[in-house]
Amino acid sequence: TFQTNILTELKNWKLNLIQQHKLQMKQEKEKHAAHVKQLQNEVENLKELLHAYEISIGRKDEVITSLTQALEKQKERVELMRSFTLWRIQHINAKQEEYATRMADKHFQKALVKKVLAAWRSVCEERWKDKVTKACQLRAEDVCVQLTNDYEAKIAELTAAVEETKAEILRLHSERDQYEDTMKKAFMRGVCALNLEAMTMFQSK
C-alpha cells in the first residue's frame, strides 16, 4: 500500500542517515587516531632529544672530571716542586732563598687559580645541565597540556555532533507521526464520504 511504501521509504532514509553518521564517526576516529600517533611520535622525538642531551652532558662531566684530575696532578707536581725548591733554598744564600720562595709561591698561586677556574667551570656546566633539563620538562608538560586540550575539544565536537543527530532523528520521528496522523484522517474522511455516497444511492433507489 501507499502507507507501507512511505513507511519503508522513511525506514530506509533513517538507516541511510544512521549509516552515514557511523561512517563519519569512523572517519573522525581514524583522524583522531592519526593525530594521537603524530603527537606520540613528537613526544618520542623529544625523549630522544632529552636522552641525547643527557649523553652530551655526561660526556662533558667526564671531560670536567678528567680536567679536574689533571689539575690535581698538576697541583701535586707544583707542591713537590715547591718542596724541592725549599730544600734547595736552605743551601743557598738569603737572596737566592727569597727569589726561589717567590717563584714557588707564584707557581702555587697559578695552580690555585687553575683549580678555582675549574671549579667555576664545573658550577657553570651544572647550572647549564639543570637549565636544559628544566626546559625539556617544561616542553614535555606543554605537549601533555596541548594533547589534553585537543582531546577535550575533539570530544566536545563529537558530542555536539551526536546530539545534533539525535535531534534530527527525533524531528524525523515527529514528522513521521504527523504524516501518519494526516493519512489516517484523510483515510477516515474518504471512508465517510464513501458511506455518505452509498447512503444517498440507497435512499434514491
PDB file of C-alpha atoms in Angstrom:
ATOM      1  CA  THR A   1       0.000   0.000   0.000  1.00  0.00           C
ATOM      2  CA  PHE A   2       0.956   3.602  -0.232  1.00  0.00           C
ATOM      3  CA  GLN A   3       1.297   3.943   3.534  1.00  0.00           C
ATOM      4  CA  THR A   4       3.563   0.900   3.695  1.00  0.00           C
ATOM      5  CA  ASN A   5       5.737   2.272   0.914  1.00  0.00           C
ATOM      6  CA  ILE A   6       6.044   5.577   2.709  1.00  0.00           C
ATOM      7  CA  LEU A   7       6.980   3.872   5.990  1.00  0.00           C
ATOM      8  CA  THR A   8       9.503   1.715   4.147  1.00  0.00           C
ATOM      9  CA  GLU A   9      10.978   4.787   2.489  1.00  0.00           C
ATOM     10  CA  LEU A  10      11.224   6.548   5.870  1.00  0.00           C
ATOM     11  CA  LYS A  11      12.867   3.491   7.395  1.00  0.00           C
ATOM     12  CA  ASN A  12      15.392   3.295   4.552  1.00  0.00           C
ATOM     13  CA  TRP A  13      16.071   7.009   4.889  1.00  0.00           C
ATOM     14  CA  LYS A  14      16.652   6.577   8.626  1.00  0.00           C
ATOM     15  CA  LEU A  15      19.017   3.628   8.027  1.00  0.00           C
ATOM     16  CA  ASN A  16      20.957   5.599   5.398  1.00  0.00           C
ATOM     17  CA  LEU A  17      21.240   8.557   7.764  1.00  0.00           C
ATOM     18  CA  ILE A  18      22.490   6.322  10.585  1.00  0.00           C
ATOM     19  CA  GLN A  19      24.951   4.603   8.222  1.00  0.00           C
ATOM     20  CA  GLN A  20      26.316   7.965   7.060  1.00  0.00           C
ATOM     21  CA  HIS A  21      26.671   9.080  10.659  1.00  0.00           C
ATOM     22  CA  LYS A  22      28.545   5.855  11.552  1.00  0.00           C
ATOM     23  CA  LEU A  23      30.856   6.358   8.573  1.00  0.00           C
ATOM     24  CA  GLN A  24      31.511   9.946   9.596  1.00  0.00           C
ATOM     25  CA  MET A  25      32.219   8.861  13.180  1.00  0.00           C
ATOM     26  CA  LYS A  26      34.633   6.192  11.876  1.00  0.00           C
ATOM     27  CA  GLN A  27      36.462   8.766   9.750  1.00  0.00           C
ATOM     28  CA  GLU A  28      36.715  11.142  12.710  1.00  0.00           C
ATOM     29  CA  LYS A  29      38.073   8.343  14.907  1.00  0.00           C
ATOM     30  CA  GLU A  30      40.686   7.495  12.258  1.00  0.00           C
ATOM     31  CA  LYS A  31      41.719  11.149  12.013  1.00  0.00           C
ATOM     32  CA  HIS A  32      41.872  11.360  15.791  1.00  0.00           C
ATOM     33  CA  ALA A  33      43.997   8.196  15.989  1.00  0.00           C
ATOM     34  CA  ALA A  34      46.378   9.562  13.347  1.00  0.00           C
ATOM     35  CA  HIS A  35      46.673  12.831  15.255  1.00  0.00           C
ATOM     36  CA  VAL A  36      47.359  10.992  18.516  1.00  0.00           C
ATOM     37  CA  LYS A  37      50.017   8.885  16.790  1.00  0.00           C
ATOM     38  CA  GLN A  38      51.661  12.013  15.421  1.00  0.00           C
ATOM     39  CA  LEU A  39      51.723  13.610  18.871  1.00  0.00           C
ATOM     40  CA  GLN A  40      53.128  10.403  20.352  1.00  0.00           C
ATOM     41  CA  ASN A  41      55.899  10.473  17.737  1.00  0.00           C
ATOM     42  CA  GLU A  42      56.667  14.067  18.730  1.00  0.00           C
ATOM     43  CA  VAL A  43      56.870  13.037  22.391  1.00  0.00           C
ATOM     44  CA  GLU A  44      59.218  10.171  21.462  1.00  0.00           C
ATOM     45  CA  ASN A  45      61.387  12.584  19.486  1.00  0.00           C
ATOM     46  CA  LEU A  46      61.526  14.895  22.498  1.00  0.00           C
ATOM     47  CA  LYS A  47      62.510  11.953  24.701  1.00  0.00           C
ATOM     48  CA  GLU A  48      65.296  11.044  22.264  1.00  0.00           C
ATOM     49  CA  LEU A  49      66.453  14.671  22.240  1.00  0.00           C
ATOM     50  CA  LEU A  50      66.476  14.714  26.044  1.00  0.00           C
ATOM     51  CA  HIS A  51      68.433  11.440  26.058  1.00  0.00           C
ATOM     52  CA  ALA A  52      70.949  12.935  23.622  1.00  0.00           C
ATOM     53  CA  TYR A  53      71.283  15.996  25.868  1.00  0.00           C
ATOM     54  CA  GLU A  54      71.859  13.736  28.877  1.00  0.00           C
ATOM     55  CA  ILE A  55      74.568  11.800  26.995  1.00  0.00           C
ATOM     56  CA  SER A  56      76.215  15.074  25.929  1.00  0.00           C
ATOM     57  CA  ILE A  57      76.108  16.384  29.489  1.00  0.00           C
ATOM     58  CA  GLY A  58      77.528  13.077  30.758  1.00  0.00           C
ATOM     59  CA  ARG A  59      80.419  13.386  28.319  1.00  0.00           C
ATOM     60  CA  LYS A  60      81.042  16.937  29.429  1.00  0.00           C
ATOM     61  CA  ASP A  61      81.009  15.773  33.047  1.00  0.00           C
ATOM     62  CA  GLU A  62      83.650  13.165  32.128  1.00  0.00           C
ATOM     63  CA  VAL A  63      85.761  15.845  30.467  1.00  0.00           C
ATOM     64  CA  ILE A  64      85.418  18.058  33.548  1.00  0.00           C
ATOM     65  CA  THR A  65      86.403  15.131  35.777  1.00  0.00           C
ATOM     66  CA  SER A  66      89.461  14.446  33.613  1.00  0.00           C
ATOM     67  CA  LEU A  67      90.444  18.117  33.727  1.00  0.00           C
ATOM     68  CA  THR A  68      89.970  18.170  37.489  1.00  0.00           C
ATOM     69  CA  GLN A  69      92.177  15.103  37.880  1.00  0.00           C
ATOM     70  CA  ALA A  70      94.806  16.687  35.638  1.00  0.00           C
ATOM     71  CA  LEU A  71      94.689  19.845  37.739  1.00  0.00           C
ATOM     72  CA  GLU A  72      95.069  17.788  40.907  1.00  0.00           C
ATOM     73  CA  LYS A  73      98.126  16.073  39.430  1.00  0.00           C
ATOM     74  CA  GLN A  74      99.465  19.455  38.392  1.00  0.00           C
ATOM     75  CA  LYS A  75      98.909  20.712  41.914  1.00  0.00           C
ATOM     76  CA  GLU A  76     100.785  17.714  43.308  1.00  0.00           C
ATOM     77  CA  ARG A  77     103.655  18.394  40.916  1.00  0.00           C
ATOM     78  CA  VAL A  78     103.711  22.030  41.989  1.00  0.00           C
ATOM     79  CA  GLU A  79     103.709  21.015  45.626  1.00  0.00           C
ATOM     80  CA  LEU A  80     106.608  18.634  45.004  1.00  0.00           C
ATOM     81  CA  MET A  81     108.434  21.356  43.089  1.00  0.00           C
ATOM     82  CA  ARG A  82     107.841  23.777  45.921  1.00  0.00           C
ATOM     83  CA  SER A  83     109.188  21.305  48.475  1.00  0.00           C
ATOM     84  CA  PHE A  84     112.252  20.628  46.355  1.00  0.00           C
ATOM     85  CA  THR A  85     112.806  24.347  45.865  1.00  0.00           C
ATOM     86  CA  LEU A  86     112.558  24.965  49.589  1.00  0.00           C
ATOM     87  CA  TRP A  87     115.100  22.205  50.178  1.00  0.00           C
ATOM     88  CA  ARG A  88     117.470  23.815  47.707  1.00  0.00           C
ATOM     89  CA  ILE A  89     116.865  27.268  49.176  1.00  0.00           C
ATOM     90  CA  GLN A  90     118.177  26.007  52.504  1.00  0.00           C
ATOM     91  CA  HIS A  91     121.601  25.506  50.869  1.00  0.00           C
ATOM     92  CA  ILE A  92     121.958  28.869  49.158  1.00  0.00           C
ATOM     93  CA  ASN A  93     122.195  32.426  50.327  1.00  0.00           C
ATOM     94  CA  ALA A  94     119.392  34.689  51.500  1.00  0.00           C
ATOM     95  CA  LYS A  95     118.858  36.376  48.145  1.00  0.00           C
ATOM     96  CA  GLN A  96     118.529  33.114  46.261  1.00  0.00           C
ATOM     97  CA  GLU A  97     116.275  31.837  49.051  1.00  0.00           C
ATOM     98  CA  GLU A  98     113.961  34.847  48.710  1.00  0.00           C
ATOM     99  CA  TYR A  99     113.912  34.534  44.903  1.00  0.00           C
ATOM    100  CA  ALA A 100     113.244  30.790  44.953  1.00  0.00           C
ATOM    101  CA  THR A 101     110.497  31.195  47.541  1.00  0.00           C
ATOM    102  CA  ARG A 102     108.813  33.880  45.463  1.00  0.00           C
ATOM    103  CA  MET A 103     108.879  31.649  42.362  1.00  0.00           C
ATOM    104  CA  ALA A 104     107.438  28.713  44.291  1.00  0.00           C
ATOM    105  CA  ASP A 105     104.663  30.911  45.635  1.00  0.00           C
ATOM    106  CA  LYS A 106     103.948  32.120  42.141  1.00  0.00           C
ATOM    107  CA  HIS A 107     103.624  28.557  40.885  1.00  0.00           C
ATOM    108  CA  PHE A 108     101.370  27.717  43.785  1.00  0.00           C
ATOM    109  CA  GLN A 109      99.136  30.722  43.089  1.00  0.00           C
ATOM    110  CA  LYS A 110      98.931  29.746  39.427  1.00  0.00           C
ATOM    111  CA  ALA A 111      97.848  26.208  40.280  1.00  0.00           C
ATOM    112  CA  LEU A 112      95.309  27.583  42.755  1.00  0.00           C
ATOM    113  CA  VAL A 113      93.878  29.916  40.105  1.00  0.00           C
ATOM    114  CA  LYS A 114      93.555  26.971  37.724  1.00  0.00           C
ATOM    115  CA  LYS A 115      91.745  24.980  40.366  1.00  0.00           C
ATOM    116  CA  VAL A 116      89.344  27.871  41.072  1.00  0.00           C
ATOM    117  CA  LEU A 117      88.657  28.292  37.364  1.00  0.00           C
ATOM    118  CA  ALA A 118      87.991  24.577  37.033  1.00  0.00           C
ATOM    119  CA  ALA A 119      85.558  24.691  39.969  1.00  0.00           C
ATOM    120  CA  TRP A 120      83.799  27.735  38.482  1.00  0.00           C
ATOM    121  CA  ARG A 121      83.504  25.986  35.135  1.00  0.00           C
ATOM    122  CA  SER A 122      82.083  22.890  36.837  1.00  0.00           C
ATOM    123  CA  VAL A 123      79.423  25.024  38.535  1.00  0.00           C
ATOM    124  CA  CYS A 124      78.535  26.689  35.217  1.00  0.00           C
ATOM    125  CA  GLU A 125      78.223  23.300  33.493  1.00  0.00           C
ATOM    126  CA  GLU A 126      75.979  22.027  36.300  1.00  0.00           C
ATOM    127  CA  ARG A 127      73.728  25.093  36.000  1.00  0.00           C
ATOM    128  CA  TRP A 128      73.538  24.631  32.247  1.00  0.00           C
ATOM    129  CA  LYS A 129      72.588  20.973  32.739  1.00  0.00           C
ATOM    130  CA  ASP A 130      69.797  21.948  35.161  1.00  0.00           C
ATOM    131  CA  LYS A 131      68.587  24.625  32.761  1.00  0.00           C
ATOM    132  CA  VAL A 132      68.376  22.201  29.816  1.00  0.00           C
ATOM    133  CA  THR A 133      66.610  19.584  31.974  1.00  0.00           C
ATOM    134  CA  LYS A 134      64.032  22.120  33.160  1.00  0.00           C
ATOM    135  CA  ALA A 135      63.458  23.341  29.588  1.00  0.00           C
ATOM    136  CA  CYS A 136      62.840  19.767  28.387  1.00  0.00           C
ATOM    137  CA  GLN A 137      60.480  19.118  31.287  1.00  0.00           C
ATOM    138  CA  LEU A 138      58.539  22.310  30.520  1.00  0.00           C
ATOM    139  CA  ARG A 139      58.328  21.319  26.853  1.00  0.00           C
ATOM    140  CA  ALA A 140      57.022  17.860  27.765  1.00  0.00           C
ATOM    141  CA  GLU A 141      54.441  19.421  30.103  1.00  0.00           C
ATOM    142  CA  ASP A 142      53.327  21.826  27.333  1.00  0.00           C
ATOM    143  CA  VAL A 143      52.910  18.889  24.955  1.00  0.00           C
ATOM    144  CA  CYS A 144      50.828  16.991  27.534  1.00  0.00           C
ATOM    145  CA  VAL A 145      48.627  20.061  28.147  1.00  0.00           C
ATOM    146  CA  GLN A 146      48.162  20.541  24.386  1.00  0.00           C
ATOM    147  CA  LEU A 147      47.217  16.859  23.996  1.00  0.00           C
ATOM    148  CA  THR A 148      44.656  17.173  26.795  1.00  0.00           C
ATOM    149  CA  ASN A 149      43.132  20.327  25.293  1.00  0.00           C
ATOM    150  CA  ASP A 150      42.929  18.746  21.834  1.00  0.00           C
ATOM    151  CA  TYR A 151      41.273  15.603  23.246  1.00  0.00           C
ATOM    152  CA  GLU A 152      38.702  17.632  25.187  1.00  0.00           C
ATOM    153  CA  ALA A 153      37.905  19.818  22.162  1.00  0.00           C
ATOM    154  CA  LYS A 154      37.516  16.747  19.930  1.00  0.00           C
ATOM    155  CA  ILE A 155      35.258  15.017  22.476  1.00  0.00           C
ATOM    156  CA  ALA A 156      33.096  18.149  22.761  1.00  0.00           C
ATOM    157  CA  GLU A 157      32.838  18.367  18.973  1.00  0.00           C
ATOM    158  CA  LEU A 158      31.840  14.700  18.631  1.00  0.00           C
ATOM    159  CA  THR A 159      29.322  15.044  21.490  1.00  0.00           C
ATOM    160  CA  ALA A 160      27.728  18.048  19.781  1.00  0.00           C
ATOM    161  CA  ALA A 161      27.521  16.082  16.515  1.00  0.00           C
ATOM    162  CA  VAL A 162      25.828  13.157  18.308  1.00  0.00           C
ATOM    163  CA  GLU A 163      23.320  15.490  19.988  1.00  0.00           C
ATOM    164  CA  GLU A 164      22.568  17.136  16.647  1.00  0.00           C
ATOM    165  CA  THR A 165      21.990  13.709  15.064  1.00  0.00           C
ATOM    166  CA  LYS A 166      19.666  12.696  17.925  1.00  0.00           C
ATOM    167  CA  ALA A 167      17.671  15.915  17.471  1.00  0.00           C
ATOM    168  CA  GLU A 168      17.382  15.208  13.733  1.00  0.00           C
ATOM    169  CA  ILE A 169      16.144  11.661  14.408  1.00  0.00           C
ATOM    170  CA  LEU A 170      13.533  12.984  16.870  1.00  0.00           C
ATOM    171  CA  ARG A 171      12.392  15.533  14.296  1.00  0.00           C
ATOM    172  CA  LEU A 172      12.045  12.805  11.660  1.00  0.00           C
ATOM    173  CA  HIS A 173      10.017  10.678  14.100  1.00  0.00           C
ATOM    174  CA  SER A 174       7.734  13.638  14.789  1.00  0.00           C
ATOM    175  CA  GLU A 175       7.255  14.292  11.071  1.00  0.00           C
ATOM    176  CA  ARG A 176       6.506  10.608  10.509  1.00  0.00           C
ATOM    177  CA  ASP A 177       3.895  10.595  13.301  1.00  0.00           C
ATOM    178  CA  GLN A 178       2.276  13.748  11.901  1.00  0.00           C
ATOM    179  CA  TYR A 179       2.277  12.235   8.431  1.00  0.00           C
ATOM    180  CA  GLU A 180       0.668   9.002   9.700  1.00  0.00           C
ATOM    181  CA  ASP A 181      -1.966  11.010  11.579  1.00  0.00           C
ATOM    182  CA  THR A 182      -2.726  13.043   8.455  1.00  0.00           C
ATOM    183  CA  MET A 183      -3.033   9.868   6.354  1.00  0.00           C
ATOM    184  CA  LYS A 184      -5.381   8.303   8.919  1.00  0.00           C
ATOM    185  CA  LYS A 185      -7.593  11.398   8.933  1.00  0.00           C
ATOM    186  CA  ALA A 186      -7.628  11.503   5.134  1.00  0.00           C
ATOM    187  CA  PHE A 187      -8.481   7.807   5.016  1.00  0.00           C
ATOM    188  CA  MET A 188     -11.334   8.293   7.519  1.00  0.00           C
ATOM    189  CA  ARG A 189     -12.666  11.255   5.536  1.00  0.00           C
ATOM    190  CA  GLY A 190     -12.572   9.108   2.401  1.00  0.00           C
ATOM    191  CA  VAL A 191     -14.440   6.305   4.170  1.00  0.00           C
ATOM    192  CA  CYS A 192     -17.066   8.742   5.482  1.00  0.00           C
ATOM    193  CA  ALA A 193     -17.507  10.235   2.024  1.00  0.00           C
ATOM    194  CA  LEU A 194     -17.992   6.753   0.520  1.00  0.00           C
ATOM    195  CA  ASN A 195     -20.531   5.867   3.218  1.00  0.00           C
ATOM    196  CA  LEU A 196     -22.498   9.065   2.585  1.00  0.00           C
ATOM    197  CA  GLU A 197     -22.491   8.458  -1.144  1.00  0.00           C
ATOM    198  CA  ALA A 198     -23.632   4.862  -0.639  1.00  0.00           C
ATOM    199  CA  MET A 199     -26.443   6.019   1.682  1.00  0.00           C
ATOM    200  CA  THR A 200     -27.544   8.624  -0.869  1.00  0.00           C
ATOM    201  CA  MET A 201     -27.671   5.995  -3.603  1.00  0.00           C
ATOM    202  CA  PHE A 202     -29.731   3.618  -1.462  1.00  0.00           C
ATOM    203  CA  GLN A 203     -32.123   6.393  -0.486  1.00  0.00           C
ATOM    204  CA  SER A 204     -32.586   7.468  -4.098  1.00  0.00           C
ATOM    205  CA  LYS A 205     -33.379   3.869  -5.056  1.00  0.00           C
TER     206      LYS A 205
END
